[in-house]
Structure formats: structure tokens, C-alpha cells
Amino acid sequence: MNTSKLTTEQSSKYNDLEKMDTLKLLANINREDKSVSIAVEKAIPNIHKLVDVIVSKMKKGGRLFYIGAGTSGRLGVLDASECPPTFGVSDDWVIGLIAGGDGALRKAVENAEDDTDLAWADLRKFNINKKDVLIGIAASGTTPYVIGGVKTAKKQHIITGCITCNKNSPLSLEVDHPIELIVGPEFVTGSTRMKAGTAQKLVLNMISTTVMIKLGRVLGNKMVDMQLSNKKLTNRGVKMVMDELQIEKELASKLLRKHKSVREILDEYKTK
């Protein structure tokens, strides 16, 4: 694909950035960021289709996989890693993989994203199969690691989706459910960690949160299955119990120490 045709590679609307004062830089970055939510809104119909497929697969024991390189890979790993503490699910429900392995989360791994076979090798370690769903994340939609992964997955009859920021990219053309977030040129030309990364993060939030709600991991509007792994979350759990059962803090704390789960308390005491 001719990279000059990629929206993500087009020249910034702004020039002489180094001559702008701090306030002008911040204001212009913010002005560009305002276009992100509009791009995401336009993609909601396609996000909807993909989410419904994921929910259907996961209800039957399937898992959700993300693959990506660089910023896109980090965002996928981030979203996957937040599902267990937020929704109390096992860490094998949503799995994020980045080109170059976990070391690439902090430091770029040279040439990792250029290997078309590496993603499938990474996925095979988790015994990915046709019960699962794979989402490739790549702002440009041209990353060989991601394209190679979804291509092989499709051959194995695995449902595939993608989150990209270019129209009709090679990645979009390979998957069953493309999500295209056309945010336009970046403030710093080609720096897709900016608007493109923000758009991808918003969509990942939407996908994982909606999937978990549809799978019953939220009650009312509360994270009743969250892991009570620190004082802040324990205090939040106490507050939930107080609000839902209309009881005092002391009793709510006592119940939470006993049951270790907000959901268990609500299930038991709301049926009485």
C-alpha cells in the first residue's frame, strides 16, 4: 500500500511547532483531540457487530485476544490486563500480545513488528482456536505482525476484527469485522500515539466494558466482581455494600471481610 495515501502518515495541519509557545502547543493538541470522539461515534455500528460476536463466543467458553505492535500492542495489553481486577475474571479471558513480547512494553524490540509469522507463533502458545475471537490493533493497518496473525487465524476459522485508523487498509481487508477510526493527520506528523492511540484506547474501553456487562460482570452500575486487592478497592466495595443494602459502614465492612466479594454479599442478602 502506498503510504502517502495513509491518513495517519499525512502531514500535520500545523507547522513550525518548535516556534509555538507552550499554551499554543497545548491548545492545538487539544483542538485536534476533539475530532477523536467523532471518529469513534461513526464506528459504533461496526463496534456493535464485533461486540455481539465476542459475547456470543465468550458465552460458549471462548476468549478474546488482542495483537499489536508498539503503541497499539501496549494498548491491547493494557486493556486485557485491566479486566481481571475490574471485573473479577480469570486472566485468560482477555489476552493481549505485543510484538517482541512483554519486554516490548517498555522498550522497542527491533524488527519484531516486521515478522509476519511471529504473531501466530505467539498465539499458538495459548492454543487459540475457533471458539475464540482475535482483534488486530494497528493504527496504520499495515503492520506485518498483525496482518500475518489475523490472516493465519482466518485460515483456522477464527473470527477476526481490527482497530485501525486508515480507510480500507490491508489489515481491514483481511478481517471479518473492521473498525476504522479516521482521526486525520496527527499534530506531530505520523505520531500515531496521539489521536490514533487515543481513539484505539476509547474503542478498547468500549469493547471490553460492554462485553463484560453483557456477560453479567456488572450489577446495576457497580463492579461487584472487582478484585479487592488494595485498600482503595476494599473501601469502594464497602461503599457499594452500604449503598445497595442501606446499612452502616461497620456492618458493611464486617460482611466484606467475611465474604471477600461484593457480589456474594448482595446475592445472599438481597434474596432475604
PDB file of C-alpha atoms in Angstrom:
ATOM      1  CA  MET A   1       0.000   0.000   0.000  1.00  0.00           C
ATOM      2  CA  ASN A   2       1.292   3.462  -0.894  1.00  0.00           C
ATOM      3  CA  THR A   3       1.997   5.076   2.492  1.00  0.00           C
ATOM      4  CA  SER A   4       1.376   8.540   1.032  1.00  0.00           C
ATOM      5  CA  LYS A   5      -2.304   7.575   0.849  1.00  0.00           C
ATOM      6  CA  LEU A   6      -2.474   6.682   4.542  1.00  0.00           C
ATOM      7  CA  THR A   7      -4.295   9.306   6.599  1.00  0.00           C
ATOM      8  CA  THR A   8      -2.052   8.528   9.552  1.00  0.00           C
ATOM      9  CA  GLU A   9       1.022   9.464   7.509  1.00  0.00           C
ATOM     10  CA  GLN A  10      -0.267  12.721   6.061  1.00  0.00           C
ATOM     11  CA  SER A  11       1.459  15.941   7.048  1.00  0.00           C
ATOM     12  CA  SER A  12       0.193  17.766  10.122  1.00  0.00           C
ATOM     13  CA  LYS A  13      -2.151  20.719   9.682  1.00  0.00           C
ATOM     14  CA  TYR A  14       0.362  22.689  11.749  1.00  0.00           C
ATOM     15  CA  ASN A  15       3.933  23.742  11.006  1.00  0.00           C
ATOM     16  CA  ASP A  16       6.852  25.308  12.848  1.00  0.00           C
ATOM     17  CA  LEU A  17       5.807  23.542  16.051  1.00  0.00           C
ATOM     18  CA  GLU A  18       9.115  24.421  17.676  1.00  0.00           C
ATOM     19  CA  LYS A  19       8.253  28.126  17.339  1.00  0.00           C
ATOM     20  CA  MET A  20       4.921  27.841  19.186  1.00  0.00           C
ATOM     21  CA  ASP A  21       4.732  28.813  22.847  1.00  0.00           C
ATOM     22  CA  THR A  22       3.594  26.258  25.395  1.00  0.00           C
ATOM     23  CA  LEU A  23      -0.007  27.473  25.563  1.00  0.00           C
ATOM     24  CA  LYS A  24      -0.404  27.375  21.794  1.00  0.00           C
ATOM     25  CA  LEU A  25       1.039  23.854  21.595  1.00  0.00           C
ATOM     26  CA  LEU A  26      -1.353  22.603  24.263  1.00  0.00           C
ATOM     27  CA  ALA A  27      -4.369  24.349  22.736  1.00  0.00           C
ATOM     28  CA  ASN A  28      -3.667  22.971  19.267  1.00  0.00           C
ATOM     29  CA  ILE A  29      -3.149  19.419  20.530  1.00  0.00           C
ATOM     30  CA  ASN A  30      -6.442  19.697  22.390  1.00  0.00           C
ATOM     31  CA  ARG A  31      -8.154  21.071  19.273  1.00  0.00           C
ATOM     32  CA  GLU A  32      -7.029  18.025  17.309  1.00  0.00           C
ATOM     33  CA  ASP A  33      -8.106  15.637  20.087  1.00  0.00           C
ATOM     34  CA  LYS A  34     -11.686  16.900  19.791  1.00  0.00           C
ATOM     35  CA  SER A  35     -12.011  15.052  16.474  1.00  0.00           C
ATOM     36  CA  VAL A  36     -11.364  11.677  18.102  1.00  0.00           C
ATOM     37  CA  SER A  37     -14.755  11.104  19.741  1.00  0.00           C
ATOM     38  CA  ILE A  38     -16.493  11.970  16.468  1.00  0.00           C
ATOM     39  CA  ALA A  39     -14.455   9.360  14.603  1.00  0.00           C
ATOM     40  CA  VAL A  40     -15.293   6.776  17.265  1.00  0.00           C
ATOM     41  CA  GLU A  41     -19.005   7.633  17.123  1.00  0.00           C
ATOM     42  CA  LYS A  42     -19.058   6.964  13.387  1.00  0.00           C
ATOM     43  CA  ALA A  43     -17.627   3.488  14.015  1.00  0.00           C
ATOM     44  CA  ILE A  44     -20.219   2.415  16.632  1.00  0.00           C
ATOM     45  CA  PRO A  45     -22.294   0.268  14.189  1.00  0.00           C
ATOM     46  CA  ASN A  46     -19.200  -1.822  13.378  1.00  0.00           C
ATOM     47  CA  ILE A  47     -18.123  -1.954  17.023  1.00  0.00           C
ATOM     48  CA  HIS A  48     -21.635  -3.204  17.848  1.00  0.00           C
ATOM     49  CA  LYS A  49     -21.365  -6.088  15.388  1.00  0.00           C
ATOM     50  CA  LEU A  50     -17.997  -7.167  16.723  1.00  0.00           C
ATOM     51  CA  VAL A  51     -19.048  -6.946  20.374  1.00  0.00           C
ATOM     52  CA  ASP A  52     -22.090  -9.142  19.780  1.00  0.00           C
ATOM     53  CA  VAL A  53     -19.868 -11.782  18.169  1.00  0.00           C
ATOM     54  CA  ILE A  54     -17.402 -11.646  21.075  1.00  0.00           C
ATOM     55  CA  VAL A  55     -20.176 -12.014  23.651  1.00  0.00           C
ATOM     56  CA  SER A  56     -21.646 -14.971  21.790  1.00  0.00           C
ATOM     57  CA  LYS A  57     -18.265 -16.706  21.602  1.00  0.00           C
ATOM     58  CA  MET A  58     -17.321 -15.996  25.223  1.00  0.00           C
ATOM     59  CA  LYS A  59     -20.664 -17.305  26.494  1.00  0.00           C
ATOM     60  CA  LYS A  60     -19.615 -20.616  24.954  1.00  0.00           C
ATOM     61  CA  GLY A  61     -16.205 -20.604  26.612  1.00  0.00           C
ATOM     62  CA  GLY A  62     -14.259 -18.617  24.051  1.00  0.00           C
ATOM     63  CA  ARG A  63     -11.648 -15.978  24.756  1.00  0.00           C
ATOM     64  CA  LEU A  64     -10.761 -12.556  23.360  1.00  0.00           C
ATOM     65  CA  PHE A  65      -7.259 -11.955  22.004  1.00  0.00           C
ATOM     66  CA  TYR A  66      -5.585  -8.677  21.062  1.00  0.00           C
ATOM     67  CA  ILE A  67      -2.402  -8.471  18.976  1.00  0.00           C
ATOM     68  CA  GLY A  68      -0.441  -5.356  18.106  1.00  0.00           C
ATOM     69  CA  ALA A  69       2.969  -3.723  17.907  1.00  0.00           C
ATOM     70  CA  GLY A  70       4.289  -0.568  19.543  1.00  0.00           C
ATOM     71  CA  THR A  71       1.621   1.743  20.954  1.00  0.00           C
ATOM     72  CA  SER A  72      -1.181  -0.407  19.535  1.00  0.00           C
ATOM     73  CA  GLY A  73       0.217  -3.523  21.196  1.00  0.00           C
ATOM     74  CA  ARG A  74       0.674  -1.734  24.512  1.00  0.00           C
ATOM     75  CA  LEU A  75      -2.932  -0.542  24.448  1.00  0.00           C
ATOM     76  CA  GLY A  76      -4.177  -4.087  23.852  1.00  0.00           C
ATOM     77  CA  VAL A  77      -2.081  -5.475  26.704  1.00  0.00           C
ATOM     78  CA  LEU A  78      -3.294  -2.647  28.952  1.00  0.00           C
ATOM     79  CA  ASP A  79      -6.952  -3.328  28.230  1.00  0.00           C
ATOM     80  CA  ALA A  80      -6.555  -7.071  28.739  1.00  0.00           C
ATOM     81  CA  SER A  81      -4.634  -6.644  31.998  1.00  0.00           C
ATOM     82  CA  GLU A  82      -7.347  -4.401  33.468  1.00  0.00           C
ATOM     83  CA  CYS A  83     -10.159  -6.931  33.007  1.00  0.00           C
ATOM     84  CA  PRO A  84      -9.273  -9.258  35.942  1.00  0.00           C
ATOM     85  CA  PRO A  85      -9.082  -6.561  38.654  1.00  0.00           C
ATOM     86  CA  THR A  86     -12.066  -4.630  37.280  1.00  0.00           C
ATOM     87  CA  PHE A  87     -14.442  -7.484  36.541  1.00  0.00           C
ATOM     88  CA  GLY A  88     -13.051 -10.348  38.629  1.00  0.00           C
ATOM     89  CA  VAL A  89     -12.449 -12.594  35.632  1.00  0.00           C
ATOM     90  CA  SER A  90      -9.588 -15.009  35.088  1.00  0.00           C
ATOM     91  CA  ASP A  91      -6.565 -13.568  33.288  1.00  0.00           C
ATOM     92  CA  ASP A  92      -7.148 -15.966  30.402  1.00  0.00           C
ATOM     93  CA  TRP A  93     -10.496 -14.442  29.389  1.00  0.00           C
ATOM     94  CA  VAL A  94      -8.903 -11.475  27.597  1.00  0.00           C
ATOM     95  CA  ILE A  95      -5.307 -11.848  26.419  1.00  0.00           C
ATOM     96  CA  GLY A  96      -3.135  -9.091  24.971  1.00  0.00           C
ATOM     97  CA  LEU A  97       0.017  -9.849  22.982  1.00  0.00           C
ATOM     98  CA  ILE A  98       2.624  -7.379  21.728  1.00  0.00           C
ATOM     99  CA  ALA A  99       5.237  -7.934  19.025  1.00  0.00           C
ATOM    100  CA  GLY A 100       8.529  -8.666  20.749  1.00  0.00           C
ATOM    101  CA  GLY A 101       6.938  -9.980  23.949  1.00  0.00           C
ATOM    102  CA  ASP A 102       6.428  -8.305  27.300  1.00  0.00           C
ATOM    103  CA  GLY A 103       9.846  -6.656  27.112  1.00  0.00           C
ATOM    104  CA  ALA A 104       8.478  -4.520  24.274  1.00  0.00           C
ATOM    105  CA  LEU A 105       6.026  -2.891  26.684  1.00  0.00           C
ATOM    106  CA  ARG A 106       8.874  -0.730  27.991  1.00  0.00           C
ATOM    107  CA  LYS A 107      11.443  -0.787  25.207  1.00  0.00           C
ATOM    108  CA  ALA A 108      11.060  -1.215  21.450  1.00  0.00           C
ATOM    109  CA  VAL A 109      12.204  -4.595  20.113  1.00  0.00           C
ATOM    110  CA  GLU A 110      13.944  -4.139  16.769  1.00  0.00           C
ATOM    111  CA  ASN A 111      12.159  -5.603  13.738  1.00  0.00           C
ATOM    112  CA  ALA A 112       9.612  -7.541  15.832  1.00  0.00           C
ATOM    113  CA  GLU A 113       6.643  -5.951  14.070  1.00  0.00           C
ATOM    114  CA  ASP A 114       8.026  -6.854  10.627  1.00  0.00           C
ATOM    115  CA  ASP A 115       7.746 -10.626  11.162  1.00  0.00           C
ATOM    116  CA  THR A 116       4.552 -11.953   9.543  1.00  0.00           C
ATOM    117  CA  ASP A 117       4.823 -15.321  11.306  1.00  0.00           C
ATOM    118  CA  LEU A 118       5.564 -14.125  14.828  1.00  0.00           C
ATOM    119  CA  ALA A 119       2.004 -13.275  15.906  1.00  0.00           C
ATOM    120  CA  TRP A 120       0.696 -16.731  15.073  1.00  0.00           C
ATOM    121  CA  ALA A 121       3.626 -18.293  16.937  1.00  0.00           C
ATOM    122  CA  ASP A 122       2.693 -16.137  19.949  1.00  0.00           C
ATOM    123  CA  LEU A 123      -0.992 -17.062  19.671  1.00  0.00           C
ATOM    124  CA  ARG A 124      -0.288 -20.774  19.395  1.00  0.00           C
ATOM    125  CA  LYS A 125       1.274 -20.695  22.864  1.00  0.00           C
ATOM    126  CA  PHE A 126      -2.256 -20.022  24.153  1.00  0.00           C
ATOM    127  CA  ASN A 127      -3.870 -22.729  21.997  1.00  0.00           C
ATOM    128  CA  ILE A 128      -6.054 -20.214  20.195  1.00  0.00           C
ATOM    129  CA  ASN A 129      -8.890 -21.933  18.357  1.00  0.00           C
ATOM    130  CA  LYS A 130     -12.197 -21.327  16.562  1.00  0.00           C
ATOM    131  CA  LYS A 131     -14.014 -20.748  19.868  1.00  0.00           C
ATOM    132  CA  ASP A 132     -12.012 -17.527  20.294  1.00  0.00           C
ATOM    133  CA  VAL A 133     -12.025 -14.056  18.722  1.00  0.00           C
ATOM    134  CA  LEU A 134      -8.890 -12.215  17.588  1.00  0.00           C
ATOM    135  CA  ILE A 135      -8.638  -8.427  17.233  1.00  0.00           C
ATOM    136  CA  GLY A 136      -5.634  -6.955  15.455  1.00  0.00           C
ATOM    137  CA  ILE A 137      -4.726  -3.421  16.526  1.00  0.00           C
ATOM    138  CA  ALA A 138      -2.647  -1.262  14.183  1.00  0.00           C
ATOM    139  CA  ALA A 139      -3.075   2.462  13.613  1.00  0.00           C
ATOM    140  CA  SER A 140      -1.711   2.301  10.068  1.00  0.00           C
ATOM    141  CA  GLY A 141      -3.359  -1.011   9.243  1.00  0.00           C
ATOM    142  CA  THR A 142      -0.125  -2.136   7.599  1.00  0.00           C
ATOM    143  CA  THR A 143       1.811  -3.822  10.432  1.00  0.00           C
ATOM    144  CA  PRO A 144       3.101  -7.218   9.169  1.00  0.00           C
ATOM    145  CA  TYR A 145       2.978  -8.805  12.655  1.00  0.00           C
ATOM    146  CA  VAL A 146      -0.738  -8.042  12.954  1.00  0.00           C
ATOM    147  CA  ILE A 147      -1.696  -8.796   9.353  1.00  0.00           C
ATOM    148  CA  GLY A 148       0.129 -12.127   9.465  1.00  0.00           C
ATOM    149  CA  GLY A 149      -1.632 -13.057  12.695  1.00  0.00           C
ATOM    150  CA  VAL A 150      -5.169 -12.357  11.511  1.00  0.00           C
ATOM    151  CA  LYS A 151      -4.504 -13.951   8.123  1.00  0.00           C
ATOM    152  CA  THR A 152      -3.477 -17.255   9.673  1.00  0.00           C
ATOM    153  CA  ALA A 153      -6.280 -17.060  12.234  1.00  0.00           C
ATOM    154  CA  LYS A 154      -8.874 -16.753   9.478  1.00  0.00           C
ATOM    155  CA  LYS A 155      -7.464 -19.869   7.829  1.00  0.00           C
ATOM    156  CA  GLN A 156      -8.098 -21.620  11.145  1.00  0.00           C
ATOM    157  CA  HIS A 157     -11.750 -20.440  11.109  1.00  0.00           C
ATOM    158  CA  ILE A 158     -11.200 -17.959  13.938  1.00  0.00           C
ATOM    159  CA  ILE A 159     -13.373 -14.807  13.902  1.00  0.00           C
ATOM    160  CA  THR A 160     -11.203 -11.735  13.376  1.00  0.00           C
ATOM    161  CA  GLY A 161     -11.605  -7.987  13.853  1.00  0.00           C
ATOM    162  CA  CYS A 162      -9.310  -4.993  13.763  1.00  0.00           C
ATOM    163  CA  ILE A 163      -8.961  -1.457  15.081  1.00  0.00           C
ATOM    164  CA  THR A 164      -7.171   0.802  12.634  1.00  0.00           C
ATOM    165  CA  CYS A 165      -7.105   4.473  11.669  1.00  0.00           C
ATOM    166  CA  ASN A 166      -6.938   4.276   7.883  1.00  0.00           C
ATOM    167  CA  LYS A 167      -9.695   3.513   5.400  1.00  0.00           C
ATOM    168  CA  ASN A 168      -9.502   0.196   3.523  1.00  0.00           C
ATOM    169  CA  SER A 169      -6.075  -0.661   4.894  1.00  0.00           C
ATOM    170  CA  PRO A 170      -4.509  -4.085   4.216  1.00  0.00           C
ATOM    171  CA  LEU A 171      -5.484  -5.098   7.766  1.00  0.00           C
ATOM    172  CA  SER A 172      -9.124  -4.040   7.353  1.00  0.00           C
ATOM    173  CA  LEU A 173      -9.370  -6.047   4.144  1.00  0.00           C
ATOM    174  CA  GLU A 174      -8.160  -9.214   5.908  1.00  0.00           C
ATOM    175  CA  VAL A 175     -10.614  -9.338   8.835  1.00  0.00           C
ATOM    176  CA  ASP A 176     -14.280 -10.189   9.348  1.00  0.00           C
ATOM    177  CA  HIS A 177     -15.082  -7.101  11.410  1.00  0.00           C
ATOM    178  CA  PRO A 178     -13.009  -3.998  10.614  1.00  0.00           C
ATOM    179  CA  ILE A 179     -13.272  -0.944  12.863  1.00  0.00           C
ATOM    180  CA  GLU A 180     -11.849   2.113  11.140  1.00  0.00           C
ATOM    181  CA  LEU A 181     -11.304   5.300  13.158  1.00  0.00           C
ATOM    182  CA  ILE A 182     -10.398   8.066  10.710  1.00  0.00           C
ATOM    183  CA  VAL A 183      -8.984  10.731  13.006  1.00  0.00           C
ATOM    184  CA  GLY A 184      -6.948  12.554  10.349  1.00  0.00           C
ATOM    185  CA  PRO A 185      -3.303  13.638  10.368  1.00  0.00           C
ATOM    186  CA  GLU A 186      -1.527  13.781  13.706  1.00  0.00           C
ATOM    187  CA  PHE A 187      -0.413  17.046  15.333  1.00  0.00           C
ATOM    188  CA  VAL A 188       3.162  15.741  15.061  1.00  0.00           C
ATOM    189  CA  THR A 189       3.223  14.142  11.609  1.00  0.00           C
ATOM    190  CA  GLY A 190       2.983  10.359  11.842  1.00  0.00           C
ATOM    191  CA  SER A 191       2.948  10.222  15.655  1.00  0.00           C
ATOM    192  CA  THR A 192       0.085   7.752  15.971  1.00  0.00           C
ATOM    193  CA  ARG A 193       0.465   7.503  19.739  1.00  0.00           C
ATOM    194  CA  MET A 194      -1.551  10.729  19.741  1.00  0.00           C
ATOM    195  CA  LYS A 195      -5.039  10.868  18.151  1.00  0.00           C
ATOM    196  CA  ALA A 196      -4.890   7.361  16.715  1.00  0.00           C
ATOM    197  CA  GLY A 197      -3.788   5.896  20.040  1.00  0.00           C
ATOM    198  CA  THR A 198      -6.481   7.820  21.910  1.00  0.00           C
ATOM    199  CA  ALA A 199      -9.157   6.567  19.502  1.00  0.00           C
ATOM    200  CA  GLN A 200      -7.955   2.974  19.839  1.00  0.00           C
ATOM    201  CA  LYS A 201      -7.978   3.213  23.626  1.00  0.00           C
ATOM    202  CA  LEU A 202     -11.549   4.549  23.618  1.00  0.00           C
ATOM    203  CA  VAL A 203     -12.734   1.673  21.443  1.00  0.00           C
ATOM    204  CA  LEU A 204     -10.925  -0.930  23.540  1.00  0.00           C
ATOM    205  CA  ASN A 205     -12.647   0.512  26.619  1.00  0.00           C
ATOM    206  CA  MET A 206     -15.986   0.264  24.836  1.00  0.00           C
ATOM    207  CA  ILE A 207     -15.425  -3.315  23.688  1.00  0.00           C
ATOM    208  CA  SER A 208     -14.172  -4.842  26.925  1.00  0.00           C
ATOM    209  CA  THR A 209     -16.599  -2.944  29.162  1.00  0.00           C
ATOM    210  CA  THR A 210     -19.647  -3.773  27.043  1.00  0.00           C
ATOM    211  CA  VAL A 211     -18.598  -7.416  26.721  1.00  0.00           C
ATOM    212  CA  MET A 212     -18.174  -7.755  30.482  1.00  0.00           C
ATOM    213  CA  ILE A 213     -21.535  -6.107  31.168  1.00  0.00           C
ATOM    214  CA  LYS A 214     -23.223  -8.462  28.703  1.00  0.00           C
ATOM    215  CA  LEU A 215     -21.503 -11.396  30.411  1.00  0.00           C
ATOM    216  CA  GLY A 216     -23.013 -10.363  33.749  1.00  0.00           C
ATOM    217  CA  ARG A 217     -19.906  -8.929  35.397  1.00  0.00           C
ATOM    218  CA  VAL A 218     -21.645  -5.667  36.402  1.00  0.00           C
ATOM    219  CA  LEU A 219     -24.706  -5.349  38.638  1.00  0.00           C
ATOM    220  CA  GLY A 220     -26.745  -2.161  38.251  1.00  0.00           C
ATOM    221  CA  ASN A 221     -23.781   0.115  37.555  1.00  0.00           C
ATOM    222  CA  LYS A 222     -21.383  -1.466  40.043  1.00  0.00           C
ATOM    223  CA  MET A 223     -18.209  -3.541  39.577  1.00  0.00           C
ATOM    224  CA  VAL A 224     -19.456  -6.157  42.019  1.00  0.00           C
ATOM    225  CA  ASP A 225     -16.881  -8.740  40.920  1.00  0.00           C
ATOM    226  CA  MET A 226     -13.819  -6.499  41.192  1.00  0.00           C
ATOM    227  CA  GLN A 227     -10.808  -7.926  42.994  1.00  0.00           C
ATOM    228  CA  LEU A 228     -10.411  -6.367  46.434  1.00  0.00           C
ATOM    229  CA  SER A 229      -6.652  -6.181  46.027  1.00  0.00           C
ATOM    230  CA  ASN A 230      -5.902  -2.933  47.846  1.00  0.00           C
ATOM    231  CA  LYS A 231      -7.310  -0.510  50.407  1.00  0.00           C
ATOM    232  CA  LYS A 232      -8.904   1.781  47.796  1.00  0.00           C
ATOM    233  CA  LEU A 233     -10.819  -1.081  46.182  1.00  0.00           C
ATOM    234  CA  THR A 234     -11.811  -2.537  49.553  1.00  0.00           C
ATOM    235  CA  ASN A 235     -13.201   0.857  50.580  1.00  0.00           C
ATOM    236  CA  ARG A 236     -15.070   1.047  47.284  1.00  0.00           C
ATOM    237  CA  GLY A 237     -16.511  -2.401  47.981  1.00  0.00           C
ATOM    238  CA  VAL A 238     -17.659  -1.314  51.426  1.00  0.00           C
ATOM    239  CA  LYS A 239     -19.373   1.720  49.897  1.00  0.00           C
ATOM    240  CA  MET A 240     -21.161  -0.485  47.353  1.00  0.00           C
ATOM    241  CA  VAL A 241     -22.471  -2.767  50.082  1.00  0.00           C
ATOM    242  CA  MET A 242     -23.586   0.207  52.180  1.00  0.00           C
ATOM    243  CA  ASP A 243     -25.436   1.779  49.261  1.00  0.00           C
ATOM    244  CA  GLU A 244     -27.074  -1.393  47.993  1.00  0.00           C
ATOM    245  CA  LEU A 245     -28.168  -2.775  51.363  1.00  0.00           C
ATOM    246  CA  GLN A 246     -28.687   0.581  53.096  1.00  0.00           C
ATOM    247  CA  ILE A 247     -26.554  -0.453  56.076  1.00  0.00           C
ATOM    248  CA  GLU A 248     -23.891   1.234  58.197  1.00  0.00           C
ATOM    249  CA  LYS A 249     -20.194   1.160  57.323  1.00  0.00           C
ATOM    250  CA  GLU A 250     -19.233  -1.067  60.251  1.00  0.00           C
ATOM    251  CA  LEU A 251     -21.622  -3.837  59.204  1.00  0.00           C
ATOM    252  CA  ALA A 252     -20.702  -3.497  55.538  1.00  0.00           C
ATOM    253  CA  SER A 253     -17.003  -3.846  56.416  1.00  0.00           C
ATOM    254  CA  LYS A 254     -17.709  -6.901  58.552  1.00  0.00           C
ATOM    255  CA  LEU A 255     -19.668  -8.572  55.748  1.00  0.00           C
ATOM    256  CA  LEU A 256     -16.938  -7.846  53.224  1.00  0.00           C
ATOM    257  CA  ARG A 257     -14.238  -9.308  55.480  1.00  0.00           C
ATOM    258  CA  LYS A 258     -16.341 -12.440  55.797  1.00  0.00           C
ATOM    259  CA  HIS A 259     -17.394 -12.945  52.165  1.00  0.00           C
ATOM    260  CA  LYS A 260     -14.432 -11.335  50.328  1.00  0.00           C
ATOM    261  CA  SER A 261     -16.841 -10.478  47.492  1.00  0.00           C
ATOM    262  CA  VAL A 262     -19.391  -7.718  46.940  1.00  0.00           C
ATOM    263  CA  ARG A 263     -21.447  -9.948  44.656  1.00  0.00           C
ATOM    264  CA  GLU A 264     -21.700 -12.753  47.213  1.00  0.00           C
ATOM    265  CA  ILE A 265     -22.974 -10.321  49.837  1.00  0.00           C
ATOM    266  CA  LEU A 266     -25.564  -8.804  47.512  1.00  0.00           C
ATOM    267  CA  ASP A 267     -26.699 -12.177  46.204  1.00  0.00           C
ATOM    268  CA  GLU A 268     -27.155 -13.515  49.724  1.00  0.00           C
ATOM    269  CA  TYR A 269     -28.738 -10.534  51.437  1.00  0.00           C
ATOM    270  CA  LYS A 270     -30.919  -9.245  48.609  1.00  0.00           C
ATOM    271  CA  THR A 271     -32.737 -12.575  48.448  1.00  0.00           C
ATOM    272  CA  LYS A 272     -33.603 -12.483  52.138  1.00  0.00           C
TER     273      LYS A 272
END
